[in-house]
């Protein structure tokens, strides 16, 4: 029986790469994001391999999130796998000069958005006593780095929520995992620096993780036998030892 996965943030980076790997393995997909043209192009690319349904909503909008998930057609409704991936850093500033709009964006998307999506999907999982929730955290959820303040707080919250979900959903046999990457070369830094020149240096002088690396780990995680749960995975590029120690050639 084919499984169904809902992936948030499927228009770019880790989420899109995960959609590709899942499609290769015949997992049906519900792909979410705000950029409709990207949802359309990922759907077009993957529809030859699996069934794909797309949902356009902003995870910050609680009502739109509920409505979008309610609108999922019957053939996709039994969601086996939820990949809570949508999120970004907004800004890299000391706390004393941080931008409050950036703080709102990170807490509203990375934390509250993850909760809104989960709230809409968990009842189906508890009813079926089956499911796997993967929360994409970060090494920033385990370690605070200079100017990371609120982004790190949002990812620490993702880890706390992951642990809470694992405890509360334990009676239902639902797996809950956190995948926590270090530096991954995606559109992440373009978003963090709002398209500014700082983004150019982030992945230079070493081999950063690629979105496909994380997608493979996510696929490995969801294909373990039913008695095995990879609860918490921390993955760095080889050149990275922690948030501030990266061996660069230049
Ligand atoms: P990208 O910027 O490439 O992708 C972010 C995705 O999130 C996009 O698909 C975007 O879609 C979606 N998204 C952002 N805001 C919203 C929103 N308000 N509502 C709905 N969807 C939204 O970055 P990554 O792939 O790198 O990031 C994915 C996850 O991985 C994030 O949670 C990030 O924190 C985490 N991470 C990234 C690391 C890195 O170094 N790149 C390292 C560790 C963790 P759209 O704009 O179409 O809505
Ligand atoms: C993304 C990795 O180090 O920029 O979560 O916070 S980092």
PDB file of N, CA and C in Angstrom, residues 34-128:
ATOM      1  N   UNK A  34       3.970  28.701  -0.524  1.00  0.00           N
ATOM      2  CA  UNK A  34       3.220  29.894  -0.933  1.00  0.00           C
ATOM      3  C   UNK A  34       3.413  30.243  -2.399  1.00  0.00           C
ATOM      4  N   UNK A  35       4.513  29.782  -3.007  1.00  0.00           N
ATOM      5  CA  UNK A  35       4.786  30.168  -4.402  1.00  0.00           C
ATOM      6  C   UNK A  35       4.130  29.162  -5.354  1.00  0.00           C
ATOM      7  N   UNK A  36       2.972  29.590  -5.905  1.00  0.00           N
ATOM      8  CA  UNK A  36       2.168  28.664  -6.714  1.00  0.00           C
ATOM      9  C   UNK A  36       2.932  28.156  -7.934  1.00  0.00           C
ATOM     10  N   UNK A  37       3.690  29.039  -8.602  1.00  0.00           N
ATOM     11  CA  UNK A  37       4.377  28.583  -9.823  1.00  0.00           C
ATOM     12  C   UNK A  37       5.376  27.478  -9.493  1.00  0.00           C
ATOM     13  N   UNK A  38       5.975  27.551  -8.308  1.00  0.00           N
ATOM     14  CA  UNK A  38       6.924  26.491  -7.905  1.00  0.00           C
ATOM     15  C   UNK A  38       6.179  25.206  -7.560  1.00  0.00           C
ATOM     16  N   UNK A  39       5.046  25.347  -6.884  1.00  0.00           N
ATOM     17  CA  UNK A  39       4.250  24.149  -6.585  1.00  0.00           C
ATOM     18  C   UNK A  39       3.862  23.461  -7.893  1.00  0.00           C
ATOM     19  N   UNK A  40       3.467  24.289  -8.880  1.00  0.00           N
ATOM     20  CA  UNK A  40       3.056  23.726 -10.174  1.00  0.00           C
ATOM     21  C   UNK A  40       4.221  22.999 -10.838  1.00  0.00           C
ATOM     22  N   UNK A  41       5.409  23.603 -10.786  1.00  0.00           N
ATOM     23  CA  UNK A  41       6.521  22.960 -11.509  1.00  0.00           C
ATOM     24  C   UNK A  41       6.998  21.693 -10.788  1.00  0.00           C
ATOM     25  N   UNK A  42       6.971  21.680  -9.452  1.00  0.00           N
ATOM     26  CA  UNK A  42       7.357  20.439  -8.745  1.00  0.00           C
ATOM     27  C   UNK A  42       6.307  19.364  -9.030  1.00  0.00           C
ATOM     28  N   UNK A  43       5.044  19.766  -9.015  1.00  0.00           N
ATOM     29  CA  UNK A  43       3.985  18.781  -9.293  1.00  0.00           C
ATOM     30  C   UNK A  43       4.158  18.194 -10.690  1.00  0.00           C
ATOM     31  N   UNK A  44       4.447  19.070 -11.653  1.00  0.00           N
ATOM     32  CA  UNK A  44       4.616  18.603 -13.037  1.00  0.00           C
ATOM     33  C   UNK A  44       5.776  17.619 -13.119  1.00  0.00           C
ATOM     34  N   UNK A  45       6.867  17.950 -12.444  1.00  0.00           N
ATOM     35  CA  UNK A  45       8.066  17.091 -12.510  1.00  0.00           C
ATOM     36  C   UNK A  45       7.834  15.730 -11.860  1.00  0.00           C
ATOM     37  N   UNK A  46       7.008  15.687 -10.822  1.00  0.00           N
ATOM     38  CA  UNK A  46       6.904  14.442 -10.038  1.00  0.00           C
ATOM     39  C   UNK A  46       5.673  13.596 -10.354  1.00  0.00           C
ATOM     40  N   UNK A  47       4.732  14.179 -11.093  1.00  0.00           N
ATOM     41  CA  UNK A  47       3.464  13.458 -11.336  1.00  0.00           C
ATOM     42  C   UNK A  47       3.657  12.194 -12.159  1.00  0.00           C
ATOM     43  N   UNK A  48       4.775  12.131 -12.871  1.00  0.00           N
ATOM     44  CA  UNK A  48       5.036  10.904 -13.641  1.00  0.00           C
ATOM     45  C   UNK A  48       5.383   9.750 -12.698  1.00  0.00           C
ATOM     46  N   UNK A  49       5.891  10.078 -11.518  1.00  0.00           N
ATOM     47  CA  UNK A  49       6.355   9.035 -10.594  1.00  0.00           C
ATOM     48  C   UNK A  49       5.344   8.663  -9.521  1.00  0.00           C
ATOM     49  N   UNK A  50       4.516   9.639  -9.133  1.00  0.00           N
ATOM     50  CA  UNK A  50       3.583   9.375  -8.029  1.00  0.00           C
ATOM     51  C   UNK A  50       2.400  10.335  -8.116  1.00  0.00           C
ATOM     52  N   UNK A  51       1.422  10.155  -7.222  1.00  0.00           N
ATOM     53  CA  UNK A  51       0.276  11.080  -7.196  1.00  0.00           C
ATOM     54  C   UNK A  51       0.655  12.304  -6.368  1.00  0.00           C
ATOM     55  N   UNK A  52       0.371  13.472  -6.918  1.00  0.00           N
ATOM     56  CA  UNK A  52       0.781  14.714  -6.245  1.00  0.00           C
ATOM     57  C   UNK A  52      -0.398  15.670  -6.148  1.00  0.00           C
ATOM     58  N   UNK A  53      -0.607  16.209  -4.942  1.00  0.00           N
ATOM     59  CA  UNK A  53      -1.624  17.234  -4.718  1.00  0.00           C
ATOM     60  C   UNK A  53      -0.913  18.438  -4.100  1.00  0.00           C
ATOM     61  N   UNK A  54      -1.288  19.636  -4.497  1.00  0.00           N
ATOM     62  CA  UNK A  54      -0.590  20.805  -3.946  1.00  0.00           C
ATOM     63  C   UNK A  54      -1.547  21.676  -3.124  1.00  0.00           C
ATOM     64  N   UNK A  55      -0.981  22.340  -2.143  1.00  0.00           N
ATOM     65  CA  UNK A  55      -1.737  23.252  -1.273  1.00  0.00           C
ATOM     66  C   UNK A  55      -0.942  24.538  -1.110  1.00  0.00           C
ATOM     67  N   UNK A  56      -1.595  25.661  -1.434  1.00  0.00           N
ATOM     68  CA  UNK A  56      -0.931  26.965  -1.307  1.00  0.00           C
ATOM     69  C   UNK A  56      -1.478  27.685  -0.074  1.00  0.00           C
ATOM     70  N   UNK A  57      -0.669  27.791   0.942  1.00  0.00           N
ATOM     71  CA  UNK A  57      -1.069  28.569   2.129  1.00  0.00           C
ATOM     72  C   UNK A  57       0.171  29.014   2.893  1.00  0.00           C
ATOM     73  N   UNK A  58      -0.047  30.068   3.681  1.00  0.00           N
ATOM     74  CA  UNK A  58       1.012  30.606   4.540  1.00  0.00           C
ATOM     75  C   UNK A  58       0.821  29.977   5.925  1.00  0.00           C
ATOM     76  N   UNK A  59       1.821  29.273   6.412  1.00  0.00           N
ATOM     77  CA  UNK A  59       1.651  28.574   7.703  1.00  0.00           C
ATOM     78  C   UNK A  59       1.412  29.541   8.870  1.00  0.00           C
ATOM     79  N   UNK A  60       1.679  30.838   8.650  1.00  0.00           N
ATOM     80  CA  UNK A  60       1.413  31.826   9.716  1.00  0.00           C
ATOM     81  C   UNK A  60      -0.085  32.042   9.913  1.00  0.00           C
ATOM     82  N   UNK A  61      -0.867  31.753   8.881  1.00  0.00           N
ATOM     83  CA  UNK A  61      -2.299  32.042   8.903  1.00  0.00           C
ATOM     84  C   UNK A  61      -3.044  30.797   9.393  1.00  0.00           C
ATOM     85  N   UNK A  62      -3.470  30.854  10.639  1.00  0.00           N
ATOM     86  CA  UNK A  62      -4.065  29.674  11.277  1.00  0.00           C
ATOM     87  C   UNK A  62      -5.305  29.186  10.538  1.00  0.00           C
ATOM     88  N   UNK A  63      -6.187  30.142  10.185  1.00  0.00           N
ATOM     89  CA  UNK A  63      -7.440  29.743   9.529  1.00  0.00           C
ATOM     90  C   UNK A  63      -7.169  29.156   8.146  1.00  0.00           C
ATOM     91  N   UNK A  64      -6.303  29.834   7.386  1.00  0.00           N
ATOM     92  CA  UNK A  64      -5.992  29.342   6.021  1.00  0.00           C
ATOM     93  C   UNK A  64      -5.320  27.970   6.101  1.00  0.00           C
ATOM     94  N   UNK A  65      -4.514  27.766   7.122  1.00  0.00           N
ATOM     95  CA  UNK A  65      -3.840  26.468   7.284  1.00  0.00           C
ATOM     96  C   UNK A  65      -4.880  25.379   7.539  1.00  0.00           C
ATOM     97  N   UNK A  66      -5.819  25.672   8.444  1.00  0.00           N
ATOM     98  CA  UNK A  66      -6.879  24.680   8.742  1.00  0.00           C
ATOM     99  C   UNK A  66      -7.708  24.403   7.491  1.00  0.00           C
ATOM    100  N   UNK A  67      -8.087  25.491   6.783  1.00  0.00           N
ATOM    101  CA  UNK A  67      -8.928  25.327   5.583  1.00  0.00           C
ATOM    102  C   UNK A  67      -8.199  24.523   4.517  1.00  0.00           C
ATOM    103  N   UNK A  68      -6.926  24.827   4.335  1.00  0.00           N
ATOM    104  CA  UNK A  68      -6.155  24.123   3.296  1.00  0.00           C
ATOM    105  C   UNK A  68      -6.115  22.627   3.608  1.00  0.00           C
ATOM    106  N   UNK A  69      -5.833  22.298   4.848  1.00  0.00           N
ATOM    107  CA  UNK A  69      -5.688  20.872   5.191  1.00  0.00           C
ATOM    108  C   UNK A  69      -7.051  20.164   5.139  1.00  0.00           C
ATOM    109  N   UNK A  70      -8.118  20.907   5.503  1.00  0.00           N
ATOM    110  CA  UNK A  70      -9.482  20.345   5.379  1.00  0.00           C
ATOM    111  C   UNK A  70      -9.843  20.057   3.926  1.00  0.00           C
ATOM    112  N   UNK A  71      -9.248  20.822   3.002  1.00  0.00           N
ATOM    113  CA  UNK A  71      -9.622  20.699   1.576  1.00  0.00           C
ATOM    114  C   UNK A  71      -8.929  19.527   0.877  1.00  0.00           C
ATOM    115  N   UNK A  72      -8.094  18.801   1.596  1.00  0.00           N
ATOM    116  CA  UNK A  72      -7.368  17.682   0.971  1.00  0.00           C
ATOM    117  C   UNK A  72      -8.378  16.618   0.515  1.00  0.00           C
ATOM    118  N   UNK A  73      -8.307  16.202  -0.762  1.00  0.00           N
ATOM    119  CA  UNK A  73      -9.282  15.209  -1.242  1.00  0.00           C
ATOM    120  C   UNK A  73      -9.132  13.860  -0.536  1.00  0.00           C
ATOM    121  N   UNK A  74     -10.220  13.085  -0.545  1.00  0.00           N
ATOM    122  CA  UNK A  74     -10.261  11.833   0.215  1.00  0.00           C
ATOM    123  C   UNK A  74      -9.082  10.909  -0.077  1.00  0.00           C
ATOM    124  N   UNK A  75      -8.691  10.849  -1.341  1.00  0.00           N
ATOM    125  CA  UNK A  75      -7.639   9.883  -1.707  1.00  0.00           C
ATOM    126  C   UNK A  75      -6.263  10.248  -1.118  1.00  0.00           C
ATOM    127  N   UNK A  76      -6.128  11.490  -0.613  1.00  0.00           N
ATOM    128  CA  UNK A  76      -4.856  11.900   0.007  1.00  0.00           C
ATOM    129  C   UNK A  76      -5.006  12.089   1.529  1.00  0.00           C
ATOM    130  N   UNK A  77      -6.225  11.909   2.033  1.00  0.00           N
ATOM    131  CA  UNK A  77      -6.513  12.342   3.418  1.00  0.00           C
ATOM    132  C   UNK A  77      -5.790  11.538   4.503  1.00  0.00           C
ATOM    133  N   UNK A  78      -5.513  10.272   4.222  1.00  0.00           N
ATOM    134  CA  UNK A  78      -4.861   9.443   5.253  1.00  0.00           C
ATOM    135  C   UNK A  78      -3.344   9.707   5.208  1.00  0.00           C
ATOM    136  N   UNK A  79      -2.923  10.735   5.928  1.00  0.00           N
ATOM    137  CA  UNK A  79      -1.509  11.152   5.867  1.00  0.00           C
ATOM    138  C   UNK A  79      -0.688  10.279   6.824  1.00  0.00           C
ATOM    139  N   UNK A  80       0.263   9.548   6.238  1.00  0.00           N
ATOM    140  CA  UNK A  80       1.138   8.669   7.027  1.00  0.00           C
ATOM    141  C   UNK A  80       2.345   9.429   7.570  1.00  0.00           C
ATOM    142  N   UNK A  81       2.816  10.390   6.763  1.00  0.00           N
ATOM    143  CA  UNK A  81       4.085  11.059   7.095  1.00  0.00           C
ATOM    144  C   UNK A  81       3.880  12.574   6.991  1.00  0.00           C
ATOM    145  N   UNK A  82       4.216  13.275   8.051  1.00  0.00           N
ATOM    146  CA  UNK A  82       4.169  14.749   8.027  1.00  0.00           C
ATOM    147  C   UNK A  82       5.592  15.274   8.147  1.00  0.00           C
ATOM    148  N   UNK A  83       6.025  16.035   7.155  1.00  0.00           N
ATOM    149  CA  UNK A  83       7.342  16.660   7.223  1.00  0.00           C
ATOM    150  C   UNK A  83       7.138  18.149   7.509  1.00  0.00           C
ATOM    151  N   UNK A  84       7.337  18.535   8.760  1.00  0.00           N
ATOM    152  CA  UNK A  84       7.240  19.943   9.160  1.00  0.00           C
ATOM    153  C   UNK A  84       8.575  20.613   8.853  1.00  0.00           C
ATOM    154  N   UNK A  85       8.654  21.177   7.649  1.00  0.00           N
ATOM    155  CA  UNK A  85       9.935  21.698   7.165  1.00  0.00           C
ATOM    156  C   UNK A  85       9.904  23.203   6.903  1.00  0.00           C
ATOM    157  N   UNK A  86       8.729  23.774   6.616  1.00  0.00           N
ATOM    158  CA  UNK A  86       8.654  25.200   6.257  1.00  0.00           C
ATOM    159  C   UNK A  86       9.301  26.032   7.349  1.00  0.00           C
ATOM    160  N   UNK A  87      10.145  26.945   6.946  1.00  0.00           N
ATOM    161  CA  UNK A  87      10.785  27.805   7.931  1.00  0.00           C
ATOM    162  C   UNK A  87      12.003  28.475   7.344  1.00  0.00           C
ATOM    163  N   UNK A  88      12.477  29.441   8.044  1.00  0.00           N
ATOM    164  CA  UNK A  88      13.660  30.200   7.619  1.00  0.00           C
ATOM    165  C   UNK A  88      14.199  30.999   8.793  1.00  0.00           C
ATOM    166  N   UNK A  89      15.433  31.473   8.619  1.00  0.00           N
ATOM    167  CA  UNK A  89      15.936  32.540   9.481  1.00  0.00           C
ATOM    168  C   UNK A  89      15.622  33.858   8.784  1.00  0.00           C
ATOM    169  N   UNK A  90      15.322  34.873   9.573  1.00  0.00           N
ATOM    170  CA  UNK A  90      15.109  36.220   9.033  1.00  0.00           C
ATOM    171  C   UNK A  90      16.035  37.144   9.802  1.00  0.00           C
ATOM    172  N   UNK A  91      17.103  37.579   9.146  1.00  0.00           N
ATOM    173  CA  UNK A  91      18.063  38.465   9.781  1.00  0.00           C
ATOM    174  C   UNK A  91      19.119  37.727  10.600  1.00  0.00           C
ATOM    175  N   UNK A  92      20.217  38.431  10.852  1.00  0.00           N
ATOM    176  CA  UNK A  92      21.305  37.928  11.712  1.00  0.00           C
ATOM    177  C   UNK A  92      21.852  39.158  12.431  1.00  0.00           C
ATOM    178  N   UNK A  93      21.219  39.493  13.538  1.00  0.00           N
ATOM    179  CA  UNK A  93      21.513  40.756  14.231  1.00  0.00           C
ATOM    180  C   UNK A  93      21.656  40.522  15.720  1.00  0.00           C
ATOM    181  N   UNK A  94      22.494  41.331  16.385  1.00  0.00           N
ATOM    182  CA  UNK A  94      22.531  41.255  17.844  1.00  0.00           C
ATOM    183  C   UNK A  94      21.149  41.577  18.416  1.00  0.00           C
ATOM    184  N   UNK A  95      20.871  41.021  19.568  1.00  0.00           N
ATOM    185  CA  UNK A  95      19.521  41.175  20.131  1.00  0.00           C
ATOM    186  C   UNK A  95      19.155  42.655  20.296  1.00  0.00           C
ATOM    187  N   UNK A  96      20.177  43.493  20.619  1.00  0.00           N
ATOM    188  CA  UNK A  96      19.875  44.906  20.907  1.00  0.00           C
ATOM    189  C   UNK A  96      19.474  45.690  19.657  1.00  0.00           C
ATOM    190  N   UNK A  97      19.816  45.164  18.481  1.00  0.00           N
ATOM    191  CA  UNK A  97      19.400  45.870  17.260  1.00  0.00           C
ATOM    192  C   UNK A  97      18.555  44.978  16.352  1.00  0.00           C
ATOM    193  N   UNK A  98      18.001  43.937  16.927  1.00  0.00           N
ATOM    194  CA  UNK A  98      17.179  43.025  16.127  1.00  0.00           C
ATOM    195  C   UNK A  98      15.903  43.700  15.626  1.00  0.00           C
ATOM    196  N   UNK A  99      15.426  43.179  14.496  1.00  0.00           N
ATOM    197  CA  UNK A  99      14.227  43.715  13.861  1.00  0.00           C
ATOM    198  C   UNK A  99      13.010  42.902  14.351  1.00  0.00           C
ATOM    199  N   UNK A 100      12.051  43.610  14.944  1.00  0.00           N
ATOM    200  CA  UNK A 100      10.918  42.906  15.555  1.00  0.00           C
ATOM    201  C   UNK A 100      10.094  42.166  14.499  1.00  0.00           C
ATOM    202  N   UNK A 101      10.038  42.708  13.280  1.00  0.00           N
ATOM    203  CA  UNK A 101       9.311  41.983  12.215  1.00  0.00           C
ATOM    204  C   UNK A 101      10.002  40.656  11.913  1.00  0.00           C
ATOM    205  N   UNK A 102      11.338  40.660  11.949  1.00  0.00           N
ATOM    206  CA  UNK A 102      12.069  39.394  11.746  1.00  0.00           C
ATOM    207  C   UNK A 102      11.761  38.409  12.873  1.00  0.00           C
ATOM    208  N   UNK A 103      11.732  38.916  14.094  1.00  0.00           N
ATOM    209  CA  UNK A 103      11.428  38.032  15.238  1.00  0.00           C
ATOM    210  C   UNK A 103      10.046  37.410  15.065  1.00  0.00           C
ATOM    211  N   UNK A 104       9.058  38.286  14.679  1.00  0.00           N
ATOM    212  CA  UNK A 104       7.692  37.778  14.482  1.00  0.00           C
ATOM    213  C   UNK A 104       7.689  36.694  13.402  1.00  0.00           C
ATOM    214  N   UNK A 105       8.386  36.965  12.298  1.00  0.00           N
ATOM    215  CA  UNK A 105       8.382  35.989  11.192  1.00  0.00           C
ATOM    216  C   UNK A 105       8.914  34.646  11.676  1.00  0.00           C
ATOM    217  N   UNK A 106      10.029  34.654  12.403  1.00  0.00           N
ATOM    218  CA  UNK A 106      10.641  33.374  12.809  1.00  0.00           C
ATOM    219  C   UNK A 106       9.770  32.621  13.809  1.00  0.00           C
ATOM    220  N   UNK A 107       9.223  33.337  14.785  1.00  0.00           N
ATOM    221  CA  UNK A 107       8.383  32.637  15.766  1.00  0.00           C
ATOM    222  C   UNK A 107       7.064  32.192  15.121  1.00  0.00           C
ATOM    223  N   UNK A 108       6.517  33.053  14.248  1.00  0.00           N
ATOM    224  CA  UNK A 108       5.214  32.730  13.643  1.00  0.00           C
ATOM    225  C   UNK A 108       5.325  31.579  12.639  1.00  0.00           C
ATOM    226  N   UNK A 109       6.415  31.533  11.888  1.00  0.00           N
ATOM    227  CA  UNK A 109       6.551  30.479  10.859  1.00  0.00           C
ATOM    228  C   UNK A 109       7.146  29.213  11.478  1.00  0.00           C
ATOM    229  N   UNK A 110       8.330  29.361  12.082  1.00  0.00           N
ATOM    230  CA  UNK A 110       9.083  28.167  12.515  1.00  0.00           C
ATOM    231  C   UNK A 110       8.422  27.443  13.684  1.00  0.00           C
ATOM    232  N   UNK A 111       7.745  28.204  14.544  1.00  0.00           N
ATOM    233  CA  UNK A 111       7.159  27.589  15.750  1.00  0.00           C
ATOM    234  C   UNK A 111       5.637  27.462  15.615  1.00  0.00           C
ATOM    235  N   UNK A 112       4.954  28.619  15.467  1.00  0.00           N
ATOM    236  CA  UNK A 112       3.482  28.559  15.466  1.00  0.00           C
ATOM    237  C   UNK A 112       2.958  27.889  14.200  1.00  0.00           C
ATOM    238  N   UNK A 113       3.615  28.139  13.070  1.00  0.00           N
ATOM    239  CA  UNK A 113       3.190  27.489  11.814  1.00  0.00           C
ATOM    240  C   UNK A 113       3.303  25.985  11.918  1.00  0.00           C
ATOM    241  N   UNK A 114       4.398  25.524  12.484  1.00  0.00           N
ATOM    242  CA  UNK A 114       4.581  24.067  12.681  1.00  0.00           C
ATOM    243  C   UNK A 114       3.454  23.507  13.557  1.00  0.00           C
ATOM    244  N   UNK A 115       3.073  24.268  14.580  1.00  0.00           N
ATOM    245  CA  UNK A 115       1.999  23.815  15.471  1.00  0.00           C
ATOM    246  C   UNK A 115       0.647  23.791  14.753  1.00  0.00           C
ATOM    247  N   UNK A 116       0.372  24.835  13.960  1.00  0.00           N
ATOM    248  CA  UNK A 116      -0.927  24.893  13.263  1.00  0.00           C
ATOM    249  C   UNK A 116      -1.073  23.704  12.308  1.00  0.00           C
ATOM    250  N   UNK A 117      -0.006  23.433  11.552  1.00  0.00           N
ATOM    251  CA  UNK A 117      -0.058  22.313  10.595  1.00  0.00           C
ATOM    252  C   UNK A 117      -0.239  21.002  11.361  1.00  0.00           C
ATOM    253  N   UNK A 118       0.535  20.841  12.420  1.00  0.00           N
ATOM    254  CA  UNK A 118       0.472  19.590  13.188  1.00  0.00           C
ATOM    255  C   UNK A 118      -0.924  19.395  13.800  1.00  0.00           C
ATOM    256  N   UNK A 119      -1.478  20.484  14.322  1.00  0.00           N
ATOM    257  CA  UNK A 119      -2.801  20.423  14.965  1.00  0.00           C
ATOM    258  C   UNK A 119      -3.860  19.894  13.998  1.00  0.00           C
ATOM    259  N   UNK A 120      -3.721  20.280  12.730  1.00  0.00           N
ATOM    260  CA  UNK A 120      -4.706  19.864  11.724  1.00  0.00           C
ATOM    261  C   UNK A 120      -4.506  18.416  11.287  1.00  0.00           C
ATOM    262  N   UNK A 121      -3.306  17.886  11.436  1.00  0.00           N
ATOM    263  CA  UNK A 121      -3.008  16.558  10.882  1.00  0.00           C
ATOM    264  C   UNK A 121      -2.992  15.462  11.949  1.00  0.00           C
ATOM    265  N   UNK A 122      -2.632  15.805  13.169  1.00  0.00           N
ATOM    266  CA  UNK A 122      -2.488  14.782  14.216  1.00  0.00           C
ATOM    267  C   UNK A 122      -3.786  14.008  14.485  1.00  0.00           C
ATOM    268  N   UNK A 123      -4.981  14.644  14.489  1.00  0.00           N
ATOM    269  CA  UNK A 123      -6.183  13.855  14.801  1.00  0.00           C
ATOM    270  C   UNK A 123      -6.361  12.643  13.887  1.00  0.00           C
ATOM    271  N   UNK A 124      -6.049  12.781  12.605  1.00  0.00           N
ATOM    272  CA  UNK A 124      -6.150  11.640  11.685  1.00  0.00           C
ATOM    273  C   UNK A 124      -5.165  10.551  12.076  1.00  0.00           C
ATOM    274  N   UNK A 125      -3.994  10.960  12.524  1.00  0.00           N
ATOM    275  CA  UNK A 125      -2.974   9.969  12.916  1.00  0.00           C
ATOM    276  C   UNK A 125      -3.377   9.238  14.199  1.00  0.00           C
ATOM    277  N   UNK A 126      -3.896   9.995  15.166  1.00  0.00           N
ATOM    278  CA  UNK A 126      -4.282   9.336  16.429  1.00  0.00           C
ATOM    279  C   UNK A 126      -5.463   8.397  16.181  1.00  0.00           C
ATOM    280  N   UNK A 127      -6.383   8.819  15.294  1.00  0.00           N
ATOM    281  CA  UNK A 127      -7.531   7.963  14.980  1.00  0.00           C
ATOM    282  C   UNK A 127      -7.063   6.655  14.341  1.00  0.00           C
ATOM    283  N   UNK A 128      -6.114   6.766  13.434  1.00  0.00           N
ATOM    284  CA  UNK A 128      -5.633   5.552  12.729  1.00  0.00           C
ATOM    285  C   UNK A 128      -4.549   4.827  13.524  1.00  0.00           C
TER     286      UNK A 128
END
